[in-house]
PDB file of C-alpha atoms in Angstrom:
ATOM      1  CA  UNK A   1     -26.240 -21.992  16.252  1.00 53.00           C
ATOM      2  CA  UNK A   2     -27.684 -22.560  12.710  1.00 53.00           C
ATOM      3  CA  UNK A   3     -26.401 -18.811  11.932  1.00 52.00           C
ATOM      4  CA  UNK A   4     -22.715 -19.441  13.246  1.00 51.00           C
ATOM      5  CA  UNK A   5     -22.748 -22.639  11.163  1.00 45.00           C
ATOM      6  CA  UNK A   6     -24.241 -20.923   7.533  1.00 42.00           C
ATOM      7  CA  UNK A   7     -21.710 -17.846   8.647  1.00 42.00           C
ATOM      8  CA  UNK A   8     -19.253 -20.629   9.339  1.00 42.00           C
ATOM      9  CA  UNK A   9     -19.920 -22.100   6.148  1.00 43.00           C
ATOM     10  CA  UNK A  10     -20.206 -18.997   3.826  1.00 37.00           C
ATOM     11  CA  UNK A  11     -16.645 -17.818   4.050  1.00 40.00           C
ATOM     12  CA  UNK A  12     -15.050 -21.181   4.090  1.00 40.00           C
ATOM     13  CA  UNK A  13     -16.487 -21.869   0.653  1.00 42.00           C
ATOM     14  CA  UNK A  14     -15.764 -17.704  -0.092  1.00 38.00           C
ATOM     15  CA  UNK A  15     -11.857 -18.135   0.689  1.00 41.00           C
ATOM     16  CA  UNK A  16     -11.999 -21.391  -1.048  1.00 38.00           C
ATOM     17  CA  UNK A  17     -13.051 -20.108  -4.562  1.00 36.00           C
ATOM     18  CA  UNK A  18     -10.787 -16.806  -3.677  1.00 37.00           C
ATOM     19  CA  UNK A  19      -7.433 -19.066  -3.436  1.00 36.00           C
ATOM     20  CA  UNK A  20      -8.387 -21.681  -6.153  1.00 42.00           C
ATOM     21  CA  UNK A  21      -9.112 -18.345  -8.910  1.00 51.00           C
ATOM     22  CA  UNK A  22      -5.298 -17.544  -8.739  1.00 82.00           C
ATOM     23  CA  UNK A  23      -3.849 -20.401  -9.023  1.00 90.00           C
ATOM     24  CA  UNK A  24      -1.451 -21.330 -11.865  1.00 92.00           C
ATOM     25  CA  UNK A  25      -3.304 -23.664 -14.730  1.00 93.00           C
ATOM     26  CA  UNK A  26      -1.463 -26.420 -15.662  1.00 93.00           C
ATOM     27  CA  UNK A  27      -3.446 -27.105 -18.805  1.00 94.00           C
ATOM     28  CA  UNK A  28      -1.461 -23.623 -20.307  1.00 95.00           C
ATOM     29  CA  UNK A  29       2.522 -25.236 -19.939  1.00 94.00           C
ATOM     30  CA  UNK A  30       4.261 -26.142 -22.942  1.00 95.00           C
ATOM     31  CA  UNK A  31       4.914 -24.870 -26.570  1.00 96.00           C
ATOM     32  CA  UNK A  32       2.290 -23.806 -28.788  1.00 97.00           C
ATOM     33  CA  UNK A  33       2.469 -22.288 -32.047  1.00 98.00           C
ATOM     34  CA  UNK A  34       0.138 -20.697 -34.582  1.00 98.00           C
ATOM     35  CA  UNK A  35       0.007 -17.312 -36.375  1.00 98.00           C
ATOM     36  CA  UNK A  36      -0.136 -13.971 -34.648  1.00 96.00           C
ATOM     37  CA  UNK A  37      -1.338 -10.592 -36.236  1.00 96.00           C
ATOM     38  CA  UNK A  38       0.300  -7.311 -35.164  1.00 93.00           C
ATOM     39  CA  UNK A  39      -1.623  -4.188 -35.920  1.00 93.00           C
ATOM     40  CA  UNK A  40      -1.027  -0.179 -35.478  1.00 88.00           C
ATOM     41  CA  UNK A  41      -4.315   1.256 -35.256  1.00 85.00           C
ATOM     42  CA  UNK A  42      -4.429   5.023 -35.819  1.00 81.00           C
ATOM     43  CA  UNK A  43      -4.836   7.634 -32.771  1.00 72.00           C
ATOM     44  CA  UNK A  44      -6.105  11.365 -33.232  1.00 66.00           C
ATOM     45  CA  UNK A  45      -4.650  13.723 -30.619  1.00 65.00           C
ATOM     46  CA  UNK A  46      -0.938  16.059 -31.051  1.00 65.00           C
ATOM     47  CA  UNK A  47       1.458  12.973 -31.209  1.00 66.00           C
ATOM     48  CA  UNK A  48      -1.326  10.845 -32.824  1.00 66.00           C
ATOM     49  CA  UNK A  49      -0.037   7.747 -35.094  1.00 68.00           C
ATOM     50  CA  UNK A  50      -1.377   6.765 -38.326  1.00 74.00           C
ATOM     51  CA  UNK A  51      -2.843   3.100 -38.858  1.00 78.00           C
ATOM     52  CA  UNK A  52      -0.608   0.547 -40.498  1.00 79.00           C
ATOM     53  CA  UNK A  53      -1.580  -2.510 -42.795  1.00 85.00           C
ATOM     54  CA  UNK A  54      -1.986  -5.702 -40.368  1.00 91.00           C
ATOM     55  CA  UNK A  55       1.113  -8.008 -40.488  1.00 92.00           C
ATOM     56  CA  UNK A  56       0.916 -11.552 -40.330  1.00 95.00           C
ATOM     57  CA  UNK A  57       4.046 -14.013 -38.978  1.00 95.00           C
ATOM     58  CA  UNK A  58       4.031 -17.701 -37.356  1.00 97.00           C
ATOM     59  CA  UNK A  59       5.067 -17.021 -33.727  1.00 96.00           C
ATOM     60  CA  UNK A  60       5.518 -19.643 -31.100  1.00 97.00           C
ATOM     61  CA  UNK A  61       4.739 -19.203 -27.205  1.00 96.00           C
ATOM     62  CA  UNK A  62       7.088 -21.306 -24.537  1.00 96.00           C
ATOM     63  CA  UNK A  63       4.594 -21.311 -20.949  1.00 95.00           C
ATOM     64  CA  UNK A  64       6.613 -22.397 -18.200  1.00 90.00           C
ATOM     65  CA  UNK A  65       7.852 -21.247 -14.341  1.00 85.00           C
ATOM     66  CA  UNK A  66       4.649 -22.153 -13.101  1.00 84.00           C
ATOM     67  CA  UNK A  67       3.215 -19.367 -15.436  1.00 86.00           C
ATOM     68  CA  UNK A  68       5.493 -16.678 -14.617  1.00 88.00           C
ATOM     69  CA  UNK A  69       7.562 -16.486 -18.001  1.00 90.00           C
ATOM     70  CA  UNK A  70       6.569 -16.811 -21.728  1.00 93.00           C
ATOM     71  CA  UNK A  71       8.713 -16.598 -24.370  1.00 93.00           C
ATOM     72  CA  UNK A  72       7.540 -15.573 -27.532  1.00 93.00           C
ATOM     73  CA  UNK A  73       9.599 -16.775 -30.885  1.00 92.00           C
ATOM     74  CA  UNK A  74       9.776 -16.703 -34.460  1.00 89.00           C
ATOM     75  CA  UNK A  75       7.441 -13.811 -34.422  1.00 85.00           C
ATOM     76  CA  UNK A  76       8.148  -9.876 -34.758  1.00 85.00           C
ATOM     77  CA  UNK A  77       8.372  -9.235 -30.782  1.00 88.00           C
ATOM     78  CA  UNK A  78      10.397 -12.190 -29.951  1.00 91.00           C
ATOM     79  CA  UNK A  79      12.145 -12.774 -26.353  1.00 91.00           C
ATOM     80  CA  UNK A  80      11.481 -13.759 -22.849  1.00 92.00           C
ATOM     81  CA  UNK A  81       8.905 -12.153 -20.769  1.00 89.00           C
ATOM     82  CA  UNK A  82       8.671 -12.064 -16.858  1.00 91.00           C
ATOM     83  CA  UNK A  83       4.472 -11.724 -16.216  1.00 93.00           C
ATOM     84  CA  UNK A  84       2.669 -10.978 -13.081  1.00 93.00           C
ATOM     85  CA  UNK A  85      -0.188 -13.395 -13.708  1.00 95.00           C
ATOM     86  CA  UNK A  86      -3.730 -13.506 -12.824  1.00 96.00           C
ATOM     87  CA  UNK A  87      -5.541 -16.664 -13.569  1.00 96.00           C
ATOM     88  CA  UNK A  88      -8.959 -16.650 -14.301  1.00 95.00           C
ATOM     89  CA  UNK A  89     -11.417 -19.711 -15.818  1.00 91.00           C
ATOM     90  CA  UNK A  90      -9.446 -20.953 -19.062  1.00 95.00           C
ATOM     91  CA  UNK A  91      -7.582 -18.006 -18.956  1.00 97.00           C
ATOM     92  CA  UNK A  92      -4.032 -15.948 -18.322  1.00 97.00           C
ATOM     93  CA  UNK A  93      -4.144 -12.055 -17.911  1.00 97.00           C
ATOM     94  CA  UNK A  94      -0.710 -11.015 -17.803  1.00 95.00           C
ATOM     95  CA  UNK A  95       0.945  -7.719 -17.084  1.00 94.00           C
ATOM     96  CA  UNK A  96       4.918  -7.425 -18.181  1.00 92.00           C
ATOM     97  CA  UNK A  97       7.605  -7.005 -15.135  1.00 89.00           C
ATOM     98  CA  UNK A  98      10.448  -7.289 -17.223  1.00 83.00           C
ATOM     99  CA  UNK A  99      11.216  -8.480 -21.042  1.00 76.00           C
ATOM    100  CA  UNK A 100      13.276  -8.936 -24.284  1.00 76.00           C
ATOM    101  CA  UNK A 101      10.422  -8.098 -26.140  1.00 80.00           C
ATOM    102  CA  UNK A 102       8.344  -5.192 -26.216  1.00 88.00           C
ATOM    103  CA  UNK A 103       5.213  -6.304 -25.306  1.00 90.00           C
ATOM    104  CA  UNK A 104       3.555  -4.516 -21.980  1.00 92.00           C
ATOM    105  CA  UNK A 105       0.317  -6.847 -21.139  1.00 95.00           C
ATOM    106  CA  UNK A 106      -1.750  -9.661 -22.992  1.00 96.00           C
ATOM    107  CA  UNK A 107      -4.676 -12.134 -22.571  1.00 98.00           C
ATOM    108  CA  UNK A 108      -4.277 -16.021 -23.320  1.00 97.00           C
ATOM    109  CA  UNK A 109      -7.413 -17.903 -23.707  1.00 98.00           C
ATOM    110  CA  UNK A 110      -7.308 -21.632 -23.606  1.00 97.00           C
ATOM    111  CA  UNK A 111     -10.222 -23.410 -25.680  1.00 97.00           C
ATOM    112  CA  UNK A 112     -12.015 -25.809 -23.573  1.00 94.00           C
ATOM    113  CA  UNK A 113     -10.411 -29.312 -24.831  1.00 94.00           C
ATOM    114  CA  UNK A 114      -7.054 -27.658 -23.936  1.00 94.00           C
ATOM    115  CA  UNK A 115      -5.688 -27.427 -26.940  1.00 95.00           C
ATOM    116  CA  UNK A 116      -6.070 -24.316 -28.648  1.00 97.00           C
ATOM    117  CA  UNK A 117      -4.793 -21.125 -27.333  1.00 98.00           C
ATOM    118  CA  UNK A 118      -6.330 -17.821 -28.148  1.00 98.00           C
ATOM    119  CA  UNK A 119      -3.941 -14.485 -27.725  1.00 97.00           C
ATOM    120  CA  UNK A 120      -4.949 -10.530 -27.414  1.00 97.00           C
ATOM    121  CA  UNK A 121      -2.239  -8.389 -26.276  1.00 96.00           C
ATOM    122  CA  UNK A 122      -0.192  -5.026 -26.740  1.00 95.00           C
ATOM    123  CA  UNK A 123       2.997  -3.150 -27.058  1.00 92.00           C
ATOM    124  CA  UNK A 124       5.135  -0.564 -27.848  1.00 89.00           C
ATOM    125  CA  UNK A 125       7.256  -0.509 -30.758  1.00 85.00           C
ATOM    126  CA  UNK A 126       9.626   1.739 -32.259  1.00 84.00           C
ATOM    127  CA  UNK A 127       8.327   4.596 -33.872  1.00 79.00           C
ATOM    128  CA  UNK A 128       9.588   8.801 -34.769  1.00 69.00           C
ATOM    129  CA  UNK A 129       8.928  10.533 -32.369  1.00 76.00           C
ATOM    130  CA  UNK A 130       7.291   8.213 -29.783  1.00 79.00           C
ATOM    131  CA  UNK A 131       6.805   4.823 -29.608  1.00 83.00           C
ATOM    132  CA  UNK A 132       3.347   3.385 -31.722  1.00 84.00           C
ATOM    133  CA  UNK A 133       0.511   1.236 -29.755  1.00 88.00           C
ATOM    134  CA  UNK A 134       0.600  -2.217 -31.854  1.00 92.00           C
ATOM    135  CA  UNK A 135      -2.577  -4.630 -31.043  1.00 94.00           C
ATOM    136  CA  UNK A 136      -1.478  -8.200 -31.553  1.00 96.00           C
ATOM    137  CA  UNK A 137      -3.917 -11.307 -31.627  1.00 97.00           C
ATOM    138  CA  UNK A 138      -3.348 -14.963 -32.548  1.00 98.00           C
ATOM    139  CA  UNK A 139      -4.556 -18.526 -32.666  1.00 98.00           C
ATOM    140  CA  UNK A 140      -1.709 -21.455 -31.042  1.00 98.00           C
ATOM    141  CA  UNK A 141      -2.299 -24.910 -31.094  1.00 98.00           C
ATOM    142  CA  UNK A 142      -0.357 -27.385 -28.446  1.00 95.00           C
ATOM    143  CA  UNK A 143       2.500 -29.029 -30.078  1.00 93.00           C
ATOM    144  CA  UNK A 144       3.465 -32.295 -28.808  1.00 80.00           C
ATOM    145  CA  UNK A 145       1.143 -34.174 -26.361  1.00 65.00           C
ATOM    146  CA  UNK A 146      -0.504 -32.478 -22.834  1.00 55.00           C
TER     147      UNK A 146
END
């Protein structure tokens, strides 16, 4: 009996932390802005790329649809992108269904007063002959109130 119960008990709590690990995080919704740094690193290989100097722009990100679109503005890959999410603790790891912007996947990190957001992503941006791997990172702060 004591077995069936700890059994019992062991994947109740499992399936419990399973379904609360994906669910959307409130805390993330809204507008934040900061400064985001876009960067072509170089790549050896027969269609390698050659590093560029890191460029710096103020960029804002728009969470909303329960976490399923951000849209990134003022910065150099602006426009609206459709994510398949996976929510972690304090964090978004998003992969790019569909988009304005050329970004393919990204990590946002929320600080743990809720009020600074930390970005690491990538894309692919124009380049002769192929498109170029750009690394982007930035710091957002939460305008307006939570």
């Amino acid at each position: 009996m004591k077995t069936n119960v700890l059994a019992t008990s062991l994947v109740l709590g499992l399936g419990l932390s399973v379904a609360s690990a994906g669910q959307p995080d409130p805390r993330f919704y809204g507008t934040w802005v900061g400064v985001e740094t876009y960067e072509i690193p170089t790549h050896a290989g027969p269609y390698g790329q050659r590093s560029e100097s890191p460029v710096k722009k103020s960029a804002v990100i728009e969470i909303g649809d329960s976490g399923q679109t951000l849209v990134f503005g003022q910065g150099l890959l602006q426009g609206r992108v459709e994510i398949s999410p996976k929510w972690g603790n304090n964090s978004l790891d998003f992969s790019v269904r569909a988009s304005t912007s050329r970004r393919t996947r990204g990590i946002l990190k929320l600080s743990a007063d809720g009020n600074t957001l930390t970005e690491t992503g990538f894309a692919l941006v124009p380049g002769t002959p192929f498109p170029l791997a750009c690394n982007i990172s930035g710091t957002f702060h939460r305008q307006g109130k939570k």
